[in-house]
Amino acid sequence: MRATAPGKATILRTSAPAGQVRSLEMYQTPGVASAPTADDRLVEAEIGSGKRVVIATHNYKVEVAVKAGETIIYSTDSVGQAISNQIKLDNAGNIAIGESDNQILVDSKGNIDLGGDARTFVTWTELNAALQLLMTALNSHTHKISPGASTLQPNTPLSIDISAANTATVRTR
């Protein structure tokens, strides 16, 4: 093992039981990075030659309800008093992002609920195609003014433009 970090690392300033302040490297799972708050508890381990590193942290100020088989990734406010946001991978295969009242949910079948399921989602391309068919039907529709008179179409063809409703921030496959 190397005695120094091979690259950038999270360095924590900690107080040892005897009161001395130390700087310890925090070992983390690749792909996951976090910074503990001031009062979090740390678990240290010696990795050889007297070098100690932090291998785990715990915040006793917040409670996260995790059921068997679930994983929750969460962040707290800067003092560790409250959960700021979370991603929950539940044991039914669902993914929930955010709190329950304003949540994005991806269920195990791939359905996505944006803040609830009370309203349905319409894709722009299909809506635009249907509206253009309606405009074509309305523009080709004729009326007789009186019996025996010729039929009339609208003087000015009707049109509808919904291009401003097209969004690139919510996409479908």
mmCIF file with all atom_site columns, C-alpha atoms in Angstrom:
data_model
loop_
_atom_site.group_PDB
_atom_site.id
_atom_site.type_symbol
_atom_site.label_atom_id
_atom_site.label_alt_id
_atom_site.label_comp_id
_atom_site.label_asym_id
_atom_site.label_entity_id
_atom_site.label_seq_id
_atom_site.pdbx_PDB_ins_code
_atom_site.Cartn_x
_atom_site.Cartn_y
_atom_site.Cartn_z
_atom_site.occupancy
_atom_site.B_iso_or_equiv
_atom_site.pdbx_formal_charge
_atom_site.auth_seq_id
_atom_site.auth_comp_id
_atom_site.auth_asym_id
_atom_site.auth_atom_id
_atom_site.pdbx_PDB_model_num
ATOM 1   C CA . MET A 1 1   ? 0.000   0.000  0.000   1.00 0.00 ? 1   MET A CA 1
ATOM 2   C CA . ARG A 1 2   ? 1.063   3.531  -0.598  1.00 0.00 ? 2   ARG A CA 1
ATOM 3   C CA . ALA A 1 3   ? 1.839   5.745  2.330   1.00 0.00 ? 3   ALA A CA 1
ATOM 4   C CA . THR A 1 4   ? 0.384   8.819  0.586   1.00 0.00 ? 4   THR A CA 1
ATOM 5   C CA . ALA A 1 5   ? -2.730  9.326  -1.464  1.00 0.00 ? 5   ALA A CA 1
ATOM 6   C CA . PRO A 1 6   ? -2.144  8.626  -5.176  1.00 0.00 ? 6   PRO A CA 1
ATOM 7   C CA . GLY A 1 7   ? -4.298  11.631 -6.123  1.00 0.00 ? 7   GLY A CA 1
ATOM 8   C CA . LYS A 1 8   ? -6.739  14.099 -4.684  1.00 0.00 ? 8   LYS A CA 1
ATOM 9   C CA . ALA A 1 9   ? -8.306  12.886 -1.458  1.00 0.00 ? 9   ALA A CA 1
ATOM 10  C CA . THR A 1 10  ? -10.736 14.061 1.199   1.00 0.00 ? 10  THR A CA 1
ATOM 11  C CA . ILE A 1 11  ? -8.715  15.061 4.248   1.00 0.00 ? 11  ILE A CA 1
ATOM 12  C CA . LEU A 1 12  ? -10.545 15.380 7.565   1.00 0.00 ? 12  LEU A CA 1
ATOM 13  C CA . ARG A 1 13  ? -9.335  17.294 10.597  1.00 0.00 ? 13  ARG A CA 1
ATOM 14  C CA . THR A 1 14  ? -10.256 15.224 13.635  1.00 0.00 ? 14  THR A CA 1
ATOM 15  C CA . SER A 1 15  ? -9.788  15.357 17.375  1.00 0.00 ? 15  SER A CA 1
ATOM 16  C CA . ALA A 1 16  ? -8.285  12.271 18.989  1.00 0.00 ? 16  ALA A CA 1
ATOM 17  C CA . PRO A 1 17  ? -9.398  11.111 22.450  1.00 0.00 ? 17  PRO A CA 1
ATOM 18  C CA . ALA A 1 18  ? -6.304  12.737 23.987  1.00 0.00 ? 18  ALA A CA 1
ATOM 19  C CA . GLY A 1 19  ? -7.312  16.065 22.392  1.00 0.00 ? 19  GLY A CA 1
ATOM 20  C CA . GLN A 1 20  ? -4.708  16.309 19.650  1.00 0.00 ? 20  GLN A CA 1
ATOM 21  C CA . VAL A 1 21  ? -5.949  17.498 16.240  1.00 0.00 ? 21  VAL A CA 1
ATOM 22  C CA . ARG A 1 22  ? -5.057  15.194 13.350  1.00 0.00 ? 22  ARG A CA 1
ATOM 23  C CA . SER A 1 23  ? -5.493  15.240 9.581   1.00 0.00 ? 23  SER A CA 1
ATOM 24  C CA . LEU A 1 24  ? -6.724  11.896 8.253   1.00 0.00 ? 24  LEU A CA 1
ATOM 25  C CA . GLU A 1 25  ? -7.471  10.768 4.729   1.00 0.00 ? 25  GLU A CA 1
ATOM 26  C CA . MET A 1 26  ? -11.039 9.546  4.251   1.00 0.00 ? 26  MET A CA 1
ATOM 27  C CA . TYR A 1 27  ? -11.332 6.336  2.247   1.00 0.00 ? 27  TYR A CA 1
ATOM 28  C CA . GLN A 1 28  ? -14.518 6.206  0.184   1.00 0.00 ? 28  GLN A CA 1
ATOM 29  C CA . THR A 1 29  ? -16.180 3.826  -2.223  1.00 0.00 ? 29  THR A CA 1
ATOM 30  C CA . PRO A 1 30  ? -15.192 4.671  -5.827  1.00 0.00 ? 30  PRO A CA 1
ATOM 31  C CA . GLY A 1 31  ? -17.909 6.718  -7.480  1.00 0.00 ? 31  GLY A CA 1
ATOM 32  C CA . VAL A 1 32  ? -19.310 7.976  -4.180  1.00 0.00 ? 32  VAL A CA 1
ATOM 33  C CA . ALA A 1 33  ? -17.939 11.075 -2.474  1.00 0.00 ? 33  ALA A CA 1
ATOM 34  C CA . SER A 1 34  ? -19.154 12.815 0.633   1.00 0.00 ? 34  SER A CA 1
ATOM 35  C CA . ALA A 1 35  ? -17.971 15.157 3.330   1.00 0.00 ? 35  ALA A CA 1
ATOM 36  C CA . PRO A 1 36  ? -19.080 14.548 6.908   1.00 0.00 ? 36  PRO A CA 1
ATOM 37  C CA . THR A 1 37  ? -20.491 17.343 9.039   1.00 0.00 ? 37  THR A CA 1
ATOM 38  C CA . ALA A 1 38  ? -18.727 18.625 12.160  1.00 0.00 ? 38  ALA A CA 1
ATOM 39  C CA . ASP A 1 39  ? -20.364 16.290 14.710  1.00 0.00 ? 39  ASP A CA 1
ATOM 40  C CA . ASP A 1 40  ? -20.419 13.069 12.674  1.00 0.00 ? 40  ASP A CA 1
ATOM 41  C CA . ARG A 1 41  ? -18.790 10.016 14.272  1.00 0.00 ? 41  ARG A CA 1
ATOM 42  C CA . LEU A 1 42  ? -15.816 8.494  12.459  1.00 0.00 ? 42  LEU A CA 1
ATOM 43  C CA . VAL A 1 43  ? -14.408 4.986  12.289  1.00 0.00 ? 43  VAL A CA 1
ATOM 44  C CA . GLU A 1 44  ? -10.657 4.891  11.844  1.00 0.00 ? 44  GLU A CA 1
ATOM 45  C CA . ALA A 1 45  ? -8.372  2.045  10.841  1.00 0.00 ? 45  ALA A CA 1
ATOM 46  C CA . GLU A 1 46  ? -4.624  1.661  10.732  1.00 0.00 ? 46  GLU A CA 1
ATOM 47  C CA . ILE A 1 47  ? -3.358  0.687  7.298   1.00 0.00 ? 47  ILE A CA 1
ATOM 48  C CA . GLY A 1 48  ? 0.264   0.044  8.149   1.00 0.00 ? 48  GLY A CA 1
ATOM 49  C CA . SER A 1 49  ? 3.291   1.957  9.377   1.00 0.00 ? 49  SER A CA 1
ATOM 50  C CA . GLY A 1 50  ? 1.081   3.703  11.920  1.00 0.00 ? 50  GLY A CA 1
ATOM 51  C CA . LYS A 1 51  ? -0.942  5.539  9.243   1.00 0.00 ? 51  LYS A CA 1
ATOM 52  C CA . ARG A 1 52  ? -4.598  5.887  10.182  1.00 0.00 ? 52  ARG A CA 1
ATOM 53  C CA . VAL A 1 53  ? -7.447  6.583  7.752   1.00 0.00 ? 53  VAL A CA 1
ATOM 54  C CA . VAL A 1 54  ? -11.182 7.153  8.124   1.00 0.00 ? 54  VAL A CA 1
ATOM 55  C CA . ILE A 1 55  ? -13.137 4.210  6.688   1.00 0.00 ? 55  ILE A CA 1
ATOM 56  C CA . ALA A 1 56  ? -16.697 5.152  7.709   1.00 0.00 ? 56  ALA A CA 1
ATOM 57  C CA . THR A 1 57  ? -18.734 8.000  9.137   1.00 0.00 ? 57  THR A CA 1
ATOM 58  C CA . HIS A 1 58  ? -22.150 8.204  10.791  1.00 0.00 ? 58  HIS A CA 1
ATOM 59  C CA . ASN A 1 59  ? -24.507 11.078 11.530  1.00 0.00 ? 59  ASN A CA 1
ATOM 60  C CA . TYR A 1 60  ? -26.671 10.452 14.598  1.00 0.00 ? 60  TYR A CA 1
ATOM 61  C CA . LYS A 1 61  ? -28.705 13.637 14.059  1.00 0.00 ? 61  LYS A CA 1
ATOM 62  C CA . VAL A 1 62  ? -30.791 12.321 11.143  1.00 0.00 ? 62  VAL A CA 1
ATOM 63  C CA . GLU A 1 63  ? -32.790 9.127  10.914  1.00 0.00 ? 63  GLU A CA 1
ATOM 64  C CA . VAL A 1 64  ? -33.132 7.310  7.629   1.00 0.00 ? 64  VAL A CA 1
ATOM 65  C CA . ALA A 1 65  ? -35.701 4.514  7.475   1.00 0.00 ? 65  ALA A CA 1
ATOM 66  C CA . VAL A 1 66  ? -34.187 1.733  5.366   1.00 0.00 ? 66  VAL A CA 1
ATOM 67  C CA . LYS A 1 67  ? -35.928 -1.614 4.898   1.00 0.00 ? 67  LYS A CA 1
ATOM 68  C CA . ALA A 1 68  ? -34.151 -4.895 4.178   1.00 0.00 ? 68  ALA A CA 1
ATOM 69  C CA . GLY A 1 69  ? -32.705 -4.888 0.660   1.00 0.00 ? 69  GLY A CA 1
ATOM 70  C CA . GLU A 1 70  ? -32.975 -1.106 0.178   1.00 0.00 ? 70  GLU A CA 1
ATOM 71  C CA . THR A 1 71  ? -30.324 1.544  -0.404  1.00 0.00 ? 71  THR A CA 1
ATOM 72  C CA . ILE A 1 72  ? -30.764 5.242  0.293   1.00 0.00 ? 72  ILE A CA 1
ATOM 73  C CA . ILE A 1 73  ? -28.277 7.896  -0.747  1.00 0.00 ? 73  ILE A CA 1
ATOM 74  C CA . TYR A 1 74  ? -28.938 11.205 0.979   1.00 0.00 ? 74  TYR A CA 1
ATOM 75  C CA . SER A 1 75  ? -27.419 14.592 1.649   1.00 0.00 ? 75  SER A CA 1
ATOM 76  C CA . THR A 1 76  ? -27.896 16.772 4.706   1.00 0.00 ? 76  THR A CA 1
ATOM 77  C CA . ASP A 1 77  ? -27.788 20.473 5.374   1.00 0.00 ? 77  ASP A CA 1
ATOM 78  C CA . SER A 1 78  ? -24.320 21.834 6.157   1.00 0.00 ? 78  SER A CA 1
ATOM 79  C CA . VAL A 1 79  ? -24.669 21.181 9.911   1.00 0.00 ? 79  VAL A CA 1
ATOM 80  C CA . GLY A 1 80  ? -26.082 17.673 9.521   1.00 0.00 ? 80  GLY A CA 1
ATOM 81  C CA . GLN A 1 81  ? -29.419 18.462 11.179  1.00 0.00 ? 81  GLN A CA 1
ATOM 82  C CA . ALA A 1 82  ? -31.823 17.546 8.342   1.00 0.00 ? 82  ALA A CA 1
ATOM 83  C CA . ILE A 1 83  ? -31.926 15.562 5.131   1.00 0.00 ? 83  ILE A CA 1
ATOM 84  C CA . SER A 1 84  ? -31.712 17.895 2.126   1.00 0.00 ? 84  SER A CA 1
ATOM 85  C CA . ASN A 1 85  ? -32.390 15.364 -0.638  1.00 0.00 ? 85  ASN A CA 1
ATOM 86  C CA . GLN A 1 86  ? -32.316 11.635 -1.249  1.00 0.00 ? 86  GLN A CA 1
ATOM 87  C CA . ILE A 1 87  ? -32.337 8.843  -3.808  1.00 0.00 ? 87  ILE A CA 1
ATOM 88  C CA . LYS A 1 88  ? -34.006 5.642  -2.665  1.00 0.00 ? 88  LYS A CA 1
ATOM 89  C CA . LEU A 1 89  ? -33.568 2.266  -4.365  1.00 0.00 ? 89  LEU A CA 1
ATOM 90  C CA . ASP A 1 90  ? -36.339 0.247  -2.766  1.00 0.00 ? 90  ASP A CA 1
ATOM 91  C CA . ASN A 1 91  ? -36.659 -3.514 -2.426  1.00 0.00 ? 91  ASN A CA 1
ATOM 92  C CA . ALA A 1 92  ? -39.430 -3.629 -5.077  1.00 0.00 ? 92  ALA A CA 1
ATOM 93  C CA . GLY A 1 93  ? -37.096 -2.309 -7.792  1.00 0.00 ? 93  GLY A CA 1
ATOM 94  C CA . ASN A 1 94  ? -38.334 1.308  -7.753  1.00 0.00 ? 94  ASN A CA 1
ATOM 95  C CA . ILE A 1 95  ? -36.147 4.411  -7.728  1.00 0.00 ? 95  ILE A CA 1
ATOM 96  C CA . ALA A 1 96  ? -37.446 7.500  -5.899  1.00 0.00 ? 96  ALA A CA 1
ATOM 97  C CA . ILE A 1 97  ? -35.645 10.840 -6.150  1.00 0.00 ? 97  ILE A CA 1
ATOM 98  C CA . GLY A 1 98  ? -36.589 13.552 -3.648  1.00 0.00 ? 98  GLY A CA 1
ATOM 99  C CA . GLU A 1 99  ? -39.153 13.741 -0.878  1.00 0.00 ? 99  GLU A CA 1
ATOM 100 C CA . SER A 1 100 ? -42.596 12.127 -1.217  1.00 0.00 ? 100 SER A CA 1
ATOM 101 C CA . ASP A 1 101 ? -44.505 15.383 -1.871  1.00 0.00 ? 101 ASP A CA 1
ATOM 102 C CA . ASN A 1 102 ? -42.251 16.425 -4.785  1.00 0.00 ? 102 ASN A CA 1
ATOM 103 C CA . GLN A 1 103 ? -40.754 13.209 -6.066  1.00 0.00 ? 103 GLN A CA 1
ATOM 104 C CA . ILE A 1 104 ? -39.585 11.689 -9.311  1.00 0.00 ? 104 ILE A CA 1
ATOM 105 C CA . LEU A 1 105 ? -40.395 7.983  -9.263  1.00 0.00 ? 105 LEU A CA 1
ATOM 106 C CA . VAL A 1 106 ? -39.115 5.386  -11.720 1.00 0.00 ? 106 VAL A CA 1
ATOM 107 C CA . ASP A 1 107 ? -40.977 2.153  -11.068 1.00 0.00 ? 107 ASP A CA 1
ATOM 108 C CA . SER A 1 108 ? -39.644 -1.333 -11.718 1.00 0.00 ? 108 SER A CA 1
ATOM 109 C CA . LYS A 1 109 ? -41.451 -1.401 -15.112 1.00 0.00 ? 109 LYS A CA 1
ATOM 110 C CA . GLY A 1 110 ? -39.753 1.811  -16.320 1.00 0.00 ? 110 GLY A CA 1
ATOM 111 C CA . ASN A 1 111 ? -42.737 4.126  -15.827 1.00 0.00 ? 111 ASN A CA 1
ATOM 112 C CA . ILE A 1 112 ? -41.793 7.619  -14.665 1.00 0.00 ? 112 ILE A CA 1
ATOM 113 C CA . ASP A 1 113 ? -43.952 9.777  -12.384 1.00 0.00 ? 113 ASP A CA 1
ATOM 114 C CA . LEU A 1 114 ? -42.905 13.428 -12.232 1.00 0.00 ? 114 LEU A CA 1
ATOM 115 C CA . GLY A 1 115 ? -44.233 14.722 -8.937  1.00 0.00 ? 115 GLY A CA 1
ATOM 116 C CA . GLY A 1 116 ? -47.149 12.277 -8.807  1.00 0.00 ? 116 GLY A CA 1
ATOM 117 C CA . ASP A 1 117 ? -49.410 10.337 -11.147 1.00 0.00 ? 117 ASP A CA 1
ATOM 118 C CA . ALA A 1 118 ? -52.523 12.571 -11.094 1.00 0.00 ? 118 ALA A CA 1
ATOM 119 C CA . ARG A 1 119 ? -51.780 13.999 -14.556 1.00 0.00 ? 119 ARG A CA 1
ATOM 120 C CA . THR A 1 120 ? -50.691 12.241 -17.715 1.00 0.00 ? 120 THR A CA 1
ATOM 121 C CA . PHE A 1 121 ? -47.815 13.116 -20.021 1.00 0.00 ? 121 PHE A CA 1
ATOM 122 C CA . VAL A 1 122 ? -48.371 13.987 -23.700 1.00 0.00 ? 122 VAL A CA 1
ATOM 123 C CA . THR A 1 123 ? -45.469 13.924 -26.136 1.00 0.00 ? 123 THR A CA 1
ATOM 124 C CA . TRP A 1 124 ? -45.118 16.998 -28.321 1.00 0.00 ? 124 TRP A CA 1
ATOM 125 C CA . THR A 1 125 ? -44.598 15.165 -31.627 1.00 0.00 ? 125 THR A CA 1
ATOM 126 C CA . GLU A 1 126 ? -47.781 13.121 -31.362 1.00 0.00 ? 126 GLU A CA 1
ATOM 127 C CA . LEU A 1 127 ? -49.861 16.071 -30.106 1.00 0.00 ? 127 LEU A CA 1
ATOM 128 C CA . ASN A 1 128 ? -48.603 18.315 -32.925 1.00 0.00 ? 128 ASN A CA 1
ATOM 129 C CA . ALA A 1 129 ? -49.402 15.645 -35.543 1.00 0.00 ? 129 ALA A CA 1
ATOM 130 C CA . ALA A 1 130 ? -52.952 15.232 -34.199 1.00 0.00 ? 130 ALA A CA 1
ATOM 131 C CA . LEU A 1 131 ? -53.542 18.984 -34.106 1.00 0.00 ? 131 LEU A CA 1
ATOM 132 C CA . GLN A 1 132 ? -52.283 19.417 -37.684 1.00 0.00 ? 132 GLN A CA 1
ATOM 133 C CA . LEU A 1 133 ? -54.726 16.680 -38.820 1.00 0.00 ? 133 LEU A CA 1
ATOM 134 C CA . LEU A 1 134 ? -57.512 18.577 -37.057 1.00 0.00 ? 134 LEU A CA 1
ATOM 135 C CA . MET A 1 135 ? -56.513 21.820 -38.809 1.00 0.00 ? 135 MET A CA 1
ATOM 136 C CA . THR A 1 136 ? -56.535 20.033 -42.194 1.00 0.00 ? 136 THR A CA 1
ATOM 137 C CA . ALA A 1 137 ? -60.019 18.656 -41.480 1.00 0.00 ? 137 ALA A CA 1
ATOM 138 C CA . LEU A 1 138 ? -61.329 22.064 -40.365 1.00 0.00 ? 138 LEU A CA 1
ATOM 139 C CA . ASN A 1 139 ? -59.851 23.831 -43.410 1.00 0.00 ? 139 ASN A CA 1
ATOM 140 C CA . SER A 1 140 ? -61.360 21.315 -45.856 1.00 0.00 ? 140 SER A CA 1
ATOM 141 C CA . HIS A 1 141 ? -64.789 21.409 -44.205 1.00 0.00 ? 141 HIS A CA 1
ATOM 142 C CA . THR A 1 142 ? -67.435 23.245 -46.233 1.00 0.00 ? 142 THR A CA 1
ATOM 143 C CA . HIS A 1 143 ? -70.812 24.819 -45.471 1.00 0.00 ? 143 HIS A CA 1
ATOM 144 C CA . LYS A 1 144 ? -73.829 25.586 -47.658 1.00 0.00 ? 144 LYS A CA 1
ATOM 145 C CA . ILE A 1 145 ? -75.122 29.066 -47.071 1.00 0.00 ? 145 ILE A CA 1
ATOM 146 C CA . SER A 1 146 ? -78.605 28.274 -48.410 1.00 0.00 ? 146 SER A CA 1
ATOM 147 C CA . PRO A 1 147 ? -80.265 25.386 -50.275 1.00 0.00 ? 147 PRO A CA 1
ATOM 148 C CA . GLY A 1 148 ? -78.899 25.172 -53.806 1.00 0.00 ? 148 GLY A CA 1
ATOM 149 C CA . ALA A 1 149 ? -76.061 27.611 -53.122 1.00 0.00 ? 149 ALA A CA 1
ATOM 150 C CA . SER A 1 150 ? -72.415 26.681 -53.537 1.00 0.00 ? 150 SER A CA 1
ATOM 151 C CA . THR A 1 151 ? -70.389 25.475 -50.589 1.00 0.00 ? 151 THR A CA 1
ATOM 152 C CA . LEU A 1 152 ? -67.865 27.705 -48.872 1.00 0.00 ? 152 LEU A CA 1
ATOM 153 C CA . GLN A 1 153 ? -64.580 26.967 -47.166 1.00 0.00 ? 153 GLN A CA 1
ATOM 154 C CA . PRO A 1 154 ? -63.044 29.293 -44.574 1.00 0.00 ? 154 PRO A CA 1
ATOM 155 C CA . ASN A 1 155 ? -61.795 32.583 -46.116 1.00 0.00 ? 155 ASN A CA 1
ATOM 156 C CA . THR A 1 156 ? -58.529 32.321 -44.181 1.00 0.00 ? 156 THR A CA 1
ATOM 157 C CA . PRO A 1 157 ? -57.171 28.830 -43.543 1.00 0.00 ? 157 PRO A CA 1
ATOM 158 C CA . LEU A 1 158 ? -56.910 27.990 -39.850 1.00 0.00 ? 158 LEU A CA 1
ATOM 159 C CA . SER A 1 159 ? -53.528 27.125 -38.383 1.00 0.00 ? 159 SER A CA 1
ATOM 160 C CA . ILE A 1 160 ? -52.066 26.253 -35.024 1.00 0.00 ? 160 ILE A CA 1
ATOM 161 C CA . ASP A 1 161 ? -48.461 26.529 -33.891 1.00 0.00 ? 161 ASP A CA 1
ATOM 162 C CA . ILE A 1 162 ? -47.395 24.741 -30.691 1.00 0.00 ? 162 ILE A CA 1
ATOM 163 C CA . SER A 1 163 ? -43.643 24.958 -31.322 1.00 0.00 ? 163 SER A CA 1
ATOM 164 C CA . ALA A 1 164 ? -43.173 27.042 -28.153 1.00 0.00 ? 164 ALA A CA 1
ATOM 165 C CA . ALA A 1 165 ? -44.454 24.081 -26.115 1.00 0.00 ? 165 ALA A CA 1
ATOM 166 C CA . ASN A 1 166 ? -41.677 21.782 -27.337 1.00 0.00 ? 166 ASN A CA 1
ATOM 167 C CA . THR A 1 167 ? -39.140 21.109 -24.580 1.00 0.00 ? 167 THR A CA 1
ATOM 168 C CA . ALA A 1 168 ? -35.698 19.567 -24.796 1.00 0.00 ? 168 ALA A CA 1
ATOM 169 C CA . THR A 1 169 ? -35.344 19.079 -21.037 1.00 0.00 ? 169 THR A CA 1
ATOM 170 C CA . VAL A 1 170 ? -37.802 16.177 -20.714 1.00 0.00 ? 170 VAL A CA 1
ATOM 171 C CA . ARG A 1 171 ? -37.095 13.504 -23.293 1.00 0.00 ? 171 ARG A CA 1
ATOM 172 C CA . THR A 1 172 ? -38.495 10.139 -24.273 1.00 0.00 ? 172 THR A CA 1
ATOM 173 C CA . ARG A 1 173 ? -37.057 7.331  -26.329 1.00 0.00 ? 173 ARG A CA 1
#
